[in-house]
């Protein structure tokens, strides 16, 4: 059956879908999110089937999904969203206490934008969501930006610097790997986030770069997030980039608001994960 998630009018209040089998959890998330953003509409669903019905009624700006639902695995629902939504990269965040085990078994797959550990607290989740649907104000963070077109690089760099981000621009995946290697020798990561085009001059592509970051450097999605810019609309090729370890994709031509939103979202997630990790050590 051909399924297509409906659209909604531009400028409408942000809509957030919360899918969790626990009514208490749904109420907690709704309470903290609406406290942060009173104008946001939060829709709660207890099952995957209920969520599918809500998704047919209109596009969501953000979706949180529990890994275990009464009628299906949360990843099944994430796949439904990816395959049905006109905005393919609607943020889908898994909210669970069982995330780490699945990450180690590589079971989260390419349908999830990122994950959130319940132990961080729902207040932190509300901040993540607010950062995505309301990306206001300045930002801090170092971006390792890989782009071989001087014209594109200049325009995109200005976009990021306008929001307060520090940008280190290189023209090839090889140059990016050299910079990350030098930083590792100093006991540093070398950046807070990597933004790379998928097509680059040289032997390595943006996909090769993200695979190197995840395997050879061993940096997970929370340690060093990677956004990949691509003009390839083929879903199979996009899925391959996500499987290689990209946190998310940004479709070209680049839309400033979408790029900045995704950058800030990934930076906030990574920052909270680092803080949580440091506090537990």
PDB file of C-alpha atoms in Angstrom:
ATOM      1  CA  UNK A   1       0.000   0.000   0.000  1.00  0.00           C
ATOM      2  CA  UNK A   2       1.275   3.432  -0.919  1.00  0.00           C
ATOM      3  CA  UNK A   3       1.452   5.411   2.311  1.00  0.00           C
ATOM      4  CA  UNK A   4       2.195   9.086   2.506  1.00  0.00           C
ATOM      5  CA  UNK A   5       2.252  11.165   5.663  1.00  0.00           C
ATOM      6  CA  UNK A   6       0.181  14.304   5.245  1.00  0.00           C
ATOM      7  CA  UNK A   7       1.502  17.846   5.200  1.00  0.00           C
ATOM      8  CA  UNK A   8       0.430  20.957   7.070  1.00  0.00           C
ATOM      9  CA  UNK A   9       0.348  24.681   6.543  1.00  0.00           C
ATOM     10  CA  UNK A  10       3.619  26.584   6.717  1.00  0.00           C
ATOM     11  CA  UNK A  11       3.942  28.736   9.820  1.00  0.00           C
ATOM     12  CA  UNK A  12       1.743  26.491  11.961  1.00  0.00           C
ATOM     13  CA  UNK A  13       2.758  25.805  15.560  1.00  0.00           C
ATOM     14  CA  UNK A  14       5.436  23.101  15.879  1.00  0.00           C
ATOM     15  CA  UNK A  15       4.029  19.605  16.423  1.00  0.00           C
ATOM     16  CA  UNK A  16       5.878  16.985  18.458  1.00  0.00           C
ATOM     17  CA  UNK A  17       4.883  13.347  18.548  1.00  0.00           C
ATOM     18  CA  UNK A  18       5.702  11.394  21.717  1.00  0.00           C
ATOM     19  CA  UNK A  19       5.335   7.620  21.379  1.00  0.00           C
ATOM     20  CA  UNK A  20       5.704   5.593  24.571  1.00  0.00           C
ATOM     21  CA  UNK A  21       3.717   2.750  26.070  1.00  0.00           C
ATOM     22  CA  UNK A  22       3.807   4.417  29.497  1.00  0.00           C
ATOM     23  CA  UNK A  23       1.140   7.058  30.069  1.00  0.00           C
ATOM     24  CA  UNK A  24       3.256   8.482  32.910  1.00  0.00           C
ATOM     25  CA  UNK A  25       6.259   8.935  30.598  1.00  0.00           C
ATOM     26  CA  UNK A  26       4.085  10.599  27.940  1.00  0.00           C
ATOM     27  CA  UNK A  27       2.688  12.990  30.529  1.00  0.00           C
ATOM     28  CA  UNK A  28       6.155  13.814  31.893  1.00  0.00           C
ATOM     29  CA  UNK A  29       7.568  14.585  28.455  1.00  0.00           C
ATOM     30  CA  UNK A  30       4.493  16.651  27.547  1.00  0.00           C
ATOM     31  CA  UNK A  31       4.747  18.621  30.780  1.00  0.00           C
ATOM     32  CA  UNK A  32       8.420  19.535  30.469  1.00  0.00           C
ATOM     33  CA  UNK A  33       8.198  20.305  26.734  1.00  0.00           C
ATOM     34  CA  UNK A  34       5.164  22.584  27.081  1.00  0.00           C
ATOM     35  CA  UNK A  35       6.844  24.334  30.015  1.00  0.00           C
ATOM     36  CA  UNK A  36       9.769  25.173  27.725  1.00  0.00           C
ATOM     37  CA  UNK A  37       7.612  25.939  24.659  1.00  0.00           C
ATOM     38  CA  UNK A  38       3.983  26.809  25.544  1.00  0.00           C
ATOM     39  CA  UNK A  39       2.959  27.226  21.896  1.00  0.00           C
ATOM     40  CA  UNK A  40       4.115  23.746  20.838  1.00  0.00           C
ATOM     41  CA  UNK A  41       1.520  21.052  20.223  1.00  0.00           C
ATOM     42  CA  UNK A  42       2.475  17.730  21.824  1.00  0.00           C
ATOM     43  CA  UNK A  43       0.631  14.609  20.680  1.00  0.00           C
ATOM     44  CA  UNK A  44       1.051  11.487  22.788  1.00  0.00           C
ATOM     45  CA  UNK A  45       0.547   7.931  21.529  1.00  0.00           C
ATOM     46  CA  UNK A  46       0.739   4.685  23.484  1.00  0.00           C
ATOM     47  CA  UNK A  47       1.218   2.340  20.530  1.00  0.00           C
ATOM     48  CA  UNK A  48       2.850   2.296  17.124  1.00  0.00           C
ATOM     49  CA  UNK A  49      -0.549   1.901  15.455  1.00  0.00           C
ATOM     50  CA  UNK A  50      -1.859   5.065  17.146  1.00  0.00           C
ATOM     51  CA  UNK A  51       1.264   6.928  16.073  1.00  0.00           C
ATOM     52  CA  UNK A  52       0.814   5.835  12.450  1.00  0.00           C
ATOM     53  CA  UNK A  53      -2.713   7.237  12.485  1.00  0.00           C
ATOM     54  CA  UNK A  54      -1.482  10.570  13.883  1.00  0.00           C
ATOM     55  CA  UNK A  55       1.293  10.716  11.311  1.00  0.00           C
ATOM     56  CA  UNK A  56      -1.255  10.295   8.543  1.00  0.00           C
ATOM     57  CA  UNK A  57      -3.038  13.396   9.842  1.00  0.00           C
ATOM     58  CA  UNK A  58      -0.072  15.714   9.458  1.00  0.00           C
ATOM     59  CA  UNK A  59       3.706  16.186   9.452  1.00  0.00           C
ATOM     60  CA  UNK A  60       5.508  16.399  12.779  1.00  0.00           C
ATOM     61  CA  UNK A  61       8.510  18.610  13.532  1.00  0.00           C
ATOM     62  CA  UNK A  62      10.018  16.113  15.967  1.00  0.00           C
ATOM     63  CA  UNK A  63       9.299  12.517  16.964  1.00  0.00           C
ATOM     64  CA  UNK A  64      10.374  10.686  20.121  1.00  0.00           C
ATOM     65  CA  UNK A  65       9.957   6.918  20.177  1.00  0.00           C
ATOM     66  CA  UNK A  66      10.465   4.347  22.922  1.00  0.00           C
ATOM     67  CA  UNK A  67      12.383   1.276  21.747  1.00  0.00           C
ATOM     68  CA  UNK A  68       9.764  -1.069  23.199  1.00  0.00           C
ATOM     69  CA  UNK A  69       6.138  -0.396  22.279  1.00  0.00           C
ATOM     70  CA  UNK A  70       3.136  -2.621  23.155  1.00  0.00           C
ATOM     71  CA  UNK A  71       2.464  -3.562  19.522  1.00  0.00           C
ATOM     72  CA  UNK A  72       5.817  -3.176  17.739  1.00  0.00           C
ATOM     73  CA  UNK A  73       9.497  -2.374  18.097  1.00  0.00           C
ATOM     74  CA  UNK A  74      10.185   1.359  18.085  1.00  0.00           C
ATOM     75  CA  UNK A  75      12.521   0.947  15.134  1.00  0.00           C
ATOM     76  CA  UNK A  76       9.630  -0.400  13.043  1.00  0.00           C
ATOM     77  CA  UNK A  77       7.815   2.871  13.645  1.00  0.00           C
ATOM     78  CA  UNK A  78      10.952   4.869  12.822  1.00  0.00           C
ATOM     79  CA  UNK A  79      11.149   3.022   9.520  1.00  0.00           C
ATOM     80  CA  UNK A  80       7.488   3.829   8.803  1.00  0.00           C
ATOM     81  CA  UNK A  81       8.189   7.537   9.348  1.00  0.00           C
ATOM     82  CA  UNK A  82      11.245   7.471   7.082  1.00  0.00           C
ATOM     83  CA  UNK A  83       9.441   5.650   4.292  1.00  0.00           C
ATOM     84  CA  UNK A  84       6.203   7.623   4.535  1.00  0.00           C
ATOM     85  CA  UNK A  85       7.137  11.212   5.342  1.00  0.00           C
ATOM     86  CA  UNK A  86       7.617  13.788   2.590  1.00  0.00           C
ATOM     87  CA  UNK A  87      10.301  15.412   4.784  1.00  0.00           C
ATOM     88  CA  UNK A  88      12.506  12.335   4.928  1.00  0.00           C
ATOM     89  CA  UNK A  89      14.839  13.614   7.620  1.00  0.00           C
ATOM     90  CA  UNK A  90      12.272  14.571  10.217  1.00  0.00           C
ATOM     91  CA  UNK A  91      14.237  14.171  13.484  1.00  0.00           C
ATOM     92  CA  UNK A  92      13.464  10.852  15.174  1.00  0.00           C
ATOM     93  CA  UNK A  93      15.000  10.424  18.622  1.00  0.00           C
ATOM     94  CA  UNK A  94      14.868   7.122  20.460  1.00  0.00           C
ATOM     95  CA  UNK A  95      14.132   7.670  24.161  1.00  0.00           C
ATOM     96  CA  UNK A  96      15.123   4.608  26.153  1.00  0.00           C
ATOM     97  CA  UNK A  97      17.220   3.113  28.914  1.00  0.00           C
ATOM     98  CA  UNK A  98      18.194   0.248  26.586  1.00  0.00           C
ATOM     99  CA  UNK A  99      20.070   2.316  24.015  1.00  0.00           C
ATOM    100  CA  UNK A 100      23.663   1.399  24.811  1.00  0.00           C
ATOM    101  CA  UNK A 101      23.181  -2.347  24.361  1.00  0.00           C
ATOM    102  CA  UNK A 102      21.586  -1.831  20.966  1.00  0.00           C
ATOM    103  CA  UNK A 103      24.310   0.570  19.924  1.00  0.00           C
ATOM    104  CA  UNK A 104      26.949  -2.014  20.700  1.00  0.00           C
ATOM    105  CA  UNK A 105      24.987  -4.579  18.689  1.00  0.00           C
ATOM    106  CA  UNK A 106      24.541  -1.994  15.889  1.00  0.00           C
ATOM    107  CA  UNK A 107      20.770  -2.419  16.054  1.00  0.00           C
ATOM    108  CA  UNK A 108      19.608   1.197  15.930  1.00  0.00           C
ATOM    109  CA  UNK A 109      19.930   1.320  12.151  1.00  0.00           C
ATOM    110  CA  UNK A 110      19.732   4.198   9.746  1.00  0.00           C
ATOM    111  CA  UNK A 111      16.157   5.284  10.481  1.00  0.00           C
ATOM    112  CA  UNK A 112      16.946   7.022  13.778  1.00  0.00           C
ATOM    113  CA  UNK A 113      18.402  10.536  13.844  1.00  0.00           C
ATOM    114  CA  UNK A 114      19.860  10.049  17.307  1.00  0.00           C
ATOM    115  CA  UNK A 115      19.179   8.573  20.719  1.00  0.00           C
ATOM    116  CA  UNK A 116      18.491   9.903  24.191  1.00  0.00           C
ATOM    117  CA  UNK A 117      19.305   8.083  27.414  1.00  0.00           C
ATOM    118  CA  UNK A 118      16.451   8.390  29.921  1.00  0.00           C
ATOM    119  CA  UNK A 119      18.966   8.776  32.730  1.00  0.00           C
ATOM    120  CA  UNK A 120      19.744  12.291  31.429  1.00  0.00           C
ATOM    121  CA  UNK A 121      16.265  13.358  32.508  1.00  0.00           C
ATOM    122  CA  UNK A 122      13.295  14.675  30.579  1.00  0.00           C
ATOM    123  CA  UNK A 123      14.341  18.268  31.195  1.00  0.00           C
ATOM    124  CA  UNK A 124      17.377  17.648  29.003  1.00  0.00           C
ATOM    125  CA  UNK A 125      15.145  16.057  26.367  1.00  0.00           C
ATOM    126  CA  UNK A 126      12.976  19.179  26.359  1.00  0.00           C
ATOM    127  CA  UNK A 127      16.089  21.273  25.777  1.00  0.00           C
ATOM    128  CA  UNK A 128      17.069  19.068  22.829  1.00  0.00           C
ATOM    129  CA  UNK A 129      13.643  19.519  21.301  1.00  0.00           C
ATOM    130  CA  UNK A 130      13.601  23.262  21.951  1.00  0.00           C
ATOM    131  CA  UNK A 131      16.997  23.540  20.298  1.00  0.00           C
ATOM    132  CA  UNK A 132      15.590  21.917  17.196  1.00  0.00           C
ATOM    133  CA  UNK A 133      12.216  23.637  16.805  1.00  0.00           C
ATOM    134  CA  UNK A 134      13.416  26.961  18.222  1.00  0.00           C
ATOM    135  CA  UNK A 135      17.093  27.347  17.165  1.00  0.00           C
ATOM    136  CA  UNK A 136      17.426  30.880  18.492  1.00  0.00           C
ATOM    137  CA  UNK A 137      20.391  32.855  19.700  1.00  0.00           C
ATOM    138  CA  UNK A 138      24.088  32.251  19.295  1.00  0.00           C
ATOM    139  CA  UNK A 139      25.958  29.000  19.399  1.00  0.00           C
ATOM    140  CA  UNK A 140      29.344  27.731  20.479  1.00  0.00           C
ATOM    141  CA  UNK A 141      31.339  24.946  18.968  1.00  0.00           C
ATOM    142  CA  UNK A 142      34.090  24.097  16.500  1.00  0.00           C
ATOM    143  CA  UNK A 143      33.053  22.818  13.085  1.00  0.00           C
ATOM    144  CA  UNK A 144      35.475  20.873  10.889  1.00  0.00           C
ATOM    145  CA  UNK A 145      34.058  21.800   7.475  1.00  0.00           C
ATOM    146  CA  UNK A 146      35.060  19.776   4.405  1.00  0.00           C
ATOM    147  CA  UNK A 147      34.180  21.351   1.038  1.00  0.00           C
ATOM    148  CA  UNK A 148      36.231  21.600  -2.165  1.00  0.00           C
ATOM    149  CA  UNK A 149      34.245  24.402  -3.815  1.00  0.00           C
ATOM    150  CA  UNK A 150      35.615  27.791  -2.789  1.00  0.00           C
ATOM    151  CA  UNK A 151      32.360  29.595  -3.622  1.00  0.00           C
ATOM    152  CA  UNK A 152      30.158  27.151  -1.698  1.00  0.00           C
ATOM    153  CA  UNK A 153      32.607  27.065   1.210  1.00  0.00           C
ATOM    154  CA  UNK A 154      32.650  30.851   1.550  1.00  0.00           C
ATOM    155  CA  UNK A 155      28.848  31.132   1.624  1.00  0.00           C
ATOM    156  CA  UNK A 156      28.323  28.197   3.980  1.00  0.00           C
ATOM    157  CA  UNK A 157      31.131  29.284   6.295  1.00  0.00           C
ATOM    158  CA  UNK A 158      29.523  32.716   6.624  1.00  0.00           C
ATOM    159  CA  UNK A 159      26.220  31.055   7.534  1.00  0.00           C
ATOM    160  CA  UNK A 160      27.840  29.164  10.403  1.00  0.00           C
ATOM    161  CA  UNK A 161      30.021  31.997  11.666  1.00  0.00           C
ATOM    162  CA  UNK A 162      27.000  34.295  11.769  1.00  0.00           C
ATOM    163  CA  UNK A 163      25.602  32.065  14.532  1.00  0.00           C
ATOM    164  CA  UNK A 164      28.842  32.121  16.528  1.00  0.00           C
ATOM    165  CA  UNK A 165      30.316  28.811  15.392  1.00  0.00           C
ATOM    166  CA  UNK A 166      34.082  28.499  14.856  1.00  0.00           C
ATOM    167  CA  UNK A 167      34.777  26.987  11.434  1.00  0.00           C
ATOM    168  CA  UNK A 168      37.938  25.146  10.357  1.00  0.00           C
ATOM    169  CA  UNK A 169      37.709  24.654   6.595  1.00  0.00           C
ATOM    170  CA  UNK A 170      39.623  21.995   4.651  1.00  0.00           C
ATOM    171  CA  UNK A 171      39.126  20.963   1.025  1.00  0.00           C
ATOM    172  CA  UNK A 172      39.429  17.173   1.173  1.00  0.00           C
ATOM    173  CA  UNK A 173      38.673  14.162   3.346  1.00  0.00           C
ATOM    174  CA  UNK A 174      42.418  13.487   3.438  1.00  0.00           C
ATOM    175  CA  UNK A 175      43.027  16.948   4.928  1.00  0.00           C
ATOM    176  CA  UNK A 176      40.291  16.371   7.504  1.00  0.00           C
ATOM    177  CA  UNK A 177      41.818  13.045   8.542  1.00  0.00           C
ATOM    178  CA  UNK A 178      45.247  14.709   8.874  1.00  0.00           C
ATOM    179  CA  UNK A 179      43.768  17.383  11.140  1.00  0.00           C
ATOM    180  CA  UNK A 180      41.942  14.816  13.292  1.00  0.00           C
ATOM    181  CA  UNK A 181      45.097  12.700  13.530  1.00  0.00           C
ATOM    182  CA  UNK A 182      47.196  15.674  14.653  1.00  0.00           C
ATOM    183  CA  UNK A 183      44.567  16.562  17.248  1.00  0.00           C
ATOM    184  CA  UNK A 184      44.456  12.999  18.574  1.00  0.00           C
ATOM    185  CA  UNK A 185      48.228  13.087  19.100  1.00  0.00           C
ATOM    186  CA  UNK A 186      47.601  16.116  21.346  1.00  0.00           C
ATOM    187  CA  UNK A 187      44.910  14.241  23.277  1.00  0.00           C
ATOM    188  CA  UNK A 188      42.116  16.193  21.580  1.00  0.00           C
ATOM    189  CA  UNK A 189      39.296  15.295  19.198  1.00  0.00           C
ATOM    190  CA  UNK A 190      39.904  18.259  16.908  1.00  0.00           C
ATOM    191  CA  UNK A 191      36.326  19.470  16.481  1.00  0.00           C
ATOM    192  CA  UNK A 192      32.893  19.384  18.081  1.00  0.00           C
ATOM    193  CA  UNK A 193      31.185  18.395  14.825  1.00  0.00           C
ATOM    194  CA  UNK A 194      32.138  17.538  11.239  1.00  0.00           C
ATOM    195  CA  UNK A 195      30.242  18.951   8.265  1.00  0.00           C
ATOM    196  CA  UNK A 196      31.280  17.437   4.946  1.00  0.00           C
ATOM    197  CA  UNK A 197      30.113  17.292   1.364  1.00  0.00           C
ATOM    198  CA  UNK A 198      29.697  13.734   0.111  1.00  0.00           C
ATOM    199  CA  UNK A 199      31.504  14.457  -3.204  1.00  0.00           C
ATOM    200  CA  UNK A 200      35.062  15.696  -2.743  1.00  0.00           C
ATOM    201  CA  UNK A 201      38.222  16.043  -4.775  1.00  0.00           C
ATOM    202  CA  UNK A 202      40.746  13.375  -3.945  1.00  0.00           C
ATOM    203  CA  UNK A 203      40.401   9.640  -3.506  1.00  0.00           C
ATOM    204  CA  UNK A 204      38.135   9.737  -0.454  1.00  0.00           C
ATOM    205  CA  UNK A 205      34.474  10.790  -0.321  1.00  0.00           C
ATOM    206  CA  UNK A 206      32.507  12.228   2.581  1.00  0.00           C
ATOM    207  CA  UNK A 207      31.168   8.719   3.169  1.00  0.00           C
ATOM    208  CA  UNK A 208      34.731   7.409   3.440  1.00  0.00           C
ATOM    209  CA  UNK A 209      35.508  10.158   5.935  1.00  0.00           C
ATOM    210  CA  UNK A 210      32.622   9.340   8.249  1.00  0.00           C
ATOM    211  CA  UNK A 211      33.478   5.633   8.095  1.00  0.00           C
ATOM    212  CA  UNK A 212      37.076   6.465   9.048  1.00  0.00           C
ATOM    213  CA  UNK A 213      35.893   8.609  11.963  1.00  0.00           C
ATOM    214  CA  UNK A 214      33.671   5.822  13.277  1.00  0.00           C
ATOM    215  CA  UNK A 215      36.059   2.895  12.756  1.00  0.00           C
ATOM    216  CA  UNK A 216      39.696   3.997  12.657  1.00  0.00           C
ATOM    217  CA  UNK A 217      39.333   6.869  15.135  1.00  0.00           C
ATOM    218  CA  UNK A 218      36.623   5.084  17.097  1.00  0.00           C
ATOM    219  CA  UNK A 219      34.575   8.234  17.667  1.00  0.00           C
ATOM    220  CA  UNK A 220      30.896   7.468  18.200  1.00  0.00           C
ATOM    221  CA  UNK A 221      27.990   9.667  17.122  1.00  0.00           C
ATOM    222  CA  UNK A 222      27.953  11.437  20.489  1.00  0.00           C
ATOM    223  CA  UNK A 223      31.724  11.980  20.636  1.00  0.00           C
ATOM    224  CA  UNK A 224      32.045  13.501  17.152  1.00  0.00           C
ATOM    225  CA  UNK A 225      28.770  14.068  15.269  1.00  0.00           C
ATOM    226  CA  UNK A 226      28.975  14.126  11.469  1.00  0.00           C
ATOM    227  CA  UNK A 227      26.552  15.841   9.091  1.00  0.00           C
ATOM    228  CA  UNK A 228      26.869  15.010   5.403  1.00  0.00           C
ATOM    229  CA  UNK A 229      25.692  17.355   2.639  1.00  0.00           C
ATOM    230  CA  UNK A 230      24.409  15.586  -0.448  1.00  0.00           C
ATOM    231  CA  UNK A 231      22.537  16.349  -3.622  1.00  0.00           C
ATOM    232  CA  UNK A 232      21.799  12.653  -4.191  1.00  0.00           C
ATOM    233  CA  UNK A 233      18.088  12.026  -3.587  1.00  0.00           C
ATOM    234  CA  UNK A 234      18.398   8.248  -3.966  1.00  0.00           C
ATOM    235  CA  UNK A 235      17.054   6.779  -0.663  1.00  0.00           C
ATOM    236  CA  UNK A 236      19.387   3.770  -0.874  1.00  0.00           C
ATOM    237  CA  UNK A 237      22.469   5.988  -1.177  1.00  0.00           C
ATOM    238  CA  UNK A 238      21.246   8.223   1.642  1.00  0.00           C
ATOM    239  CA  UNK A 239      20.630   5.180   3.847  1.00  0.00           C
ATOM    240  CA  UNK A 240      24.158   3.930   3.114  1.00  0.00           C
ATOM    241  CA  UNK A 241      25.620   7.193   4.436  1.00  0.00           C
ATOM    242  CA  UNK A 242      23.600   6.858   7.635  1.00  0.00           C
ATOM    243  CA  UNK A 243      24.684   3.240   8.036  1.00  0.00           C
ATOM    244  CA  UNK A 244      28.300   4.357   7.632  1.00  0.00           C
ATOM    245  CA  UNK A 245      27.848   6.528  10.721  1.00  0.00           C
ATOM    246  CA  UNK A 246      26.494   9.927   9.659  1.00  0.00           C
ATOM    247  CA  UNK A 247      24.296  11.465  12.346  1.00  0.00           C
ATOM    248  CA  UNK A 248      22.119  13.128   9.726  1.00  0.00           C
ATOM    249  CA  UNK A 249      22.064  14.417   6.159  1.00  0.00           C
ATOM    250  CA  UNK A 250      21.557  17.911   4.761  1.00  0.00           C
ATOM    251  CA  UNK A 251      20.202  18.003   1.245  1.00  0.00           C
ATOM    252  CA  UNK A 252      21.672  20.395  -1.312  1.00  0.00           C
ATOM    253  CA  UNK A 253      21.177  23.146  -2.250  1.00  0.00           C
ATOM    254  CA  UNK A 254      21.733  24.120   1.378  1.00  0.00           C
ATOM    255  CA  UNK A 255      18.939  25.917   3.191  1.00  0.00           C
ATOM    256  CA  UNK A 256      20.477  28.057   5.932  1.00  0.00           C
ATOM    257  CA  UNK A 257      17.841  27.516   8.620  1.00  0.00           C
ATOM    258  CA  UNK A 258      17.808  23.751   8.131  1.00  0.00           C
ATOM    259  CA  UNK A 259      21.609  23.496   8.182  1.00  0.00           C
ATOM    260  CA  UNK A 260      21.965  25.586  11.346  1.00  0.00           C
ATOM    261  CA  UNK A 261      19.097  23.740  13.032  1.00  0.00           C
ATOM    262  CA  UNK A 262      20.701  20.370  12.403  1.00  0.00           C
ATOM    263  CA  UNK A 263      24.156  21.590  13.465  1.00  0.00           C
ATOM    264  CA  UNK A 264      22.881  23.057  16.734  1.00  0.00           C
ATOM    265  CA  UNK A 265      20.779  19.991  17.472  1.00  0.00           C
ATOM    266  CA  UNK A 266      23.720  17.616  17.070  1.00  0.00           C
ATOM    267  CA  UNK A 267      26.015  19.915  19.064  1.00  0.00           C
ATOM    268  CA  UNK A 268      23.540  20.009  21.975  1.00  0.00           C
ATOM    269  CA  UNK A 269      23.123  16.235  21.969  1.00  0.00           C
ATOM    270  CA  UNK A 270      26.887  15.690  21.938  1.00  0.00           C
ATOM    271  CA  UNK A 271      27.446  18.248  24.709  1.00  0.00           C
ATOM    272  CA  UNK A 272      24.911  16.618  27.018  1.00  0.00           C
ATOM    273  CA  UNK A 273      26.327  13.168  26.361  1.00  0.00           C
ATOM    274  CA  UNK A 274      29.856  14.389  27.162  1.00  0.00           C
ATOM    275  CA  UNK A 275      28.692  16.131  30.339  1.00  0.00           C
ATOM    276  CA  UNK A 276      26.766  13.054  31.423  1.00  0.00           C
ATOM    277  CA  UNK A 277      29.761  10.823  30.716  1.00  0.00           C
ATOM    278  CA  UNK A 278      32.100  13.129  32.671  1.00  0.00           C
ATOM    279  CA  UNK A 279      29.730  13.265  35.646  1.00  0.00           C
ATOM    280  CA  UNK A 280      29.518   9.476  35.812  1.00  0.00           C
ATOM    281  CA  UNK A 281      33.311   8.983  35.787  1.00  0.00           C
TER     282      UNK A 281
END
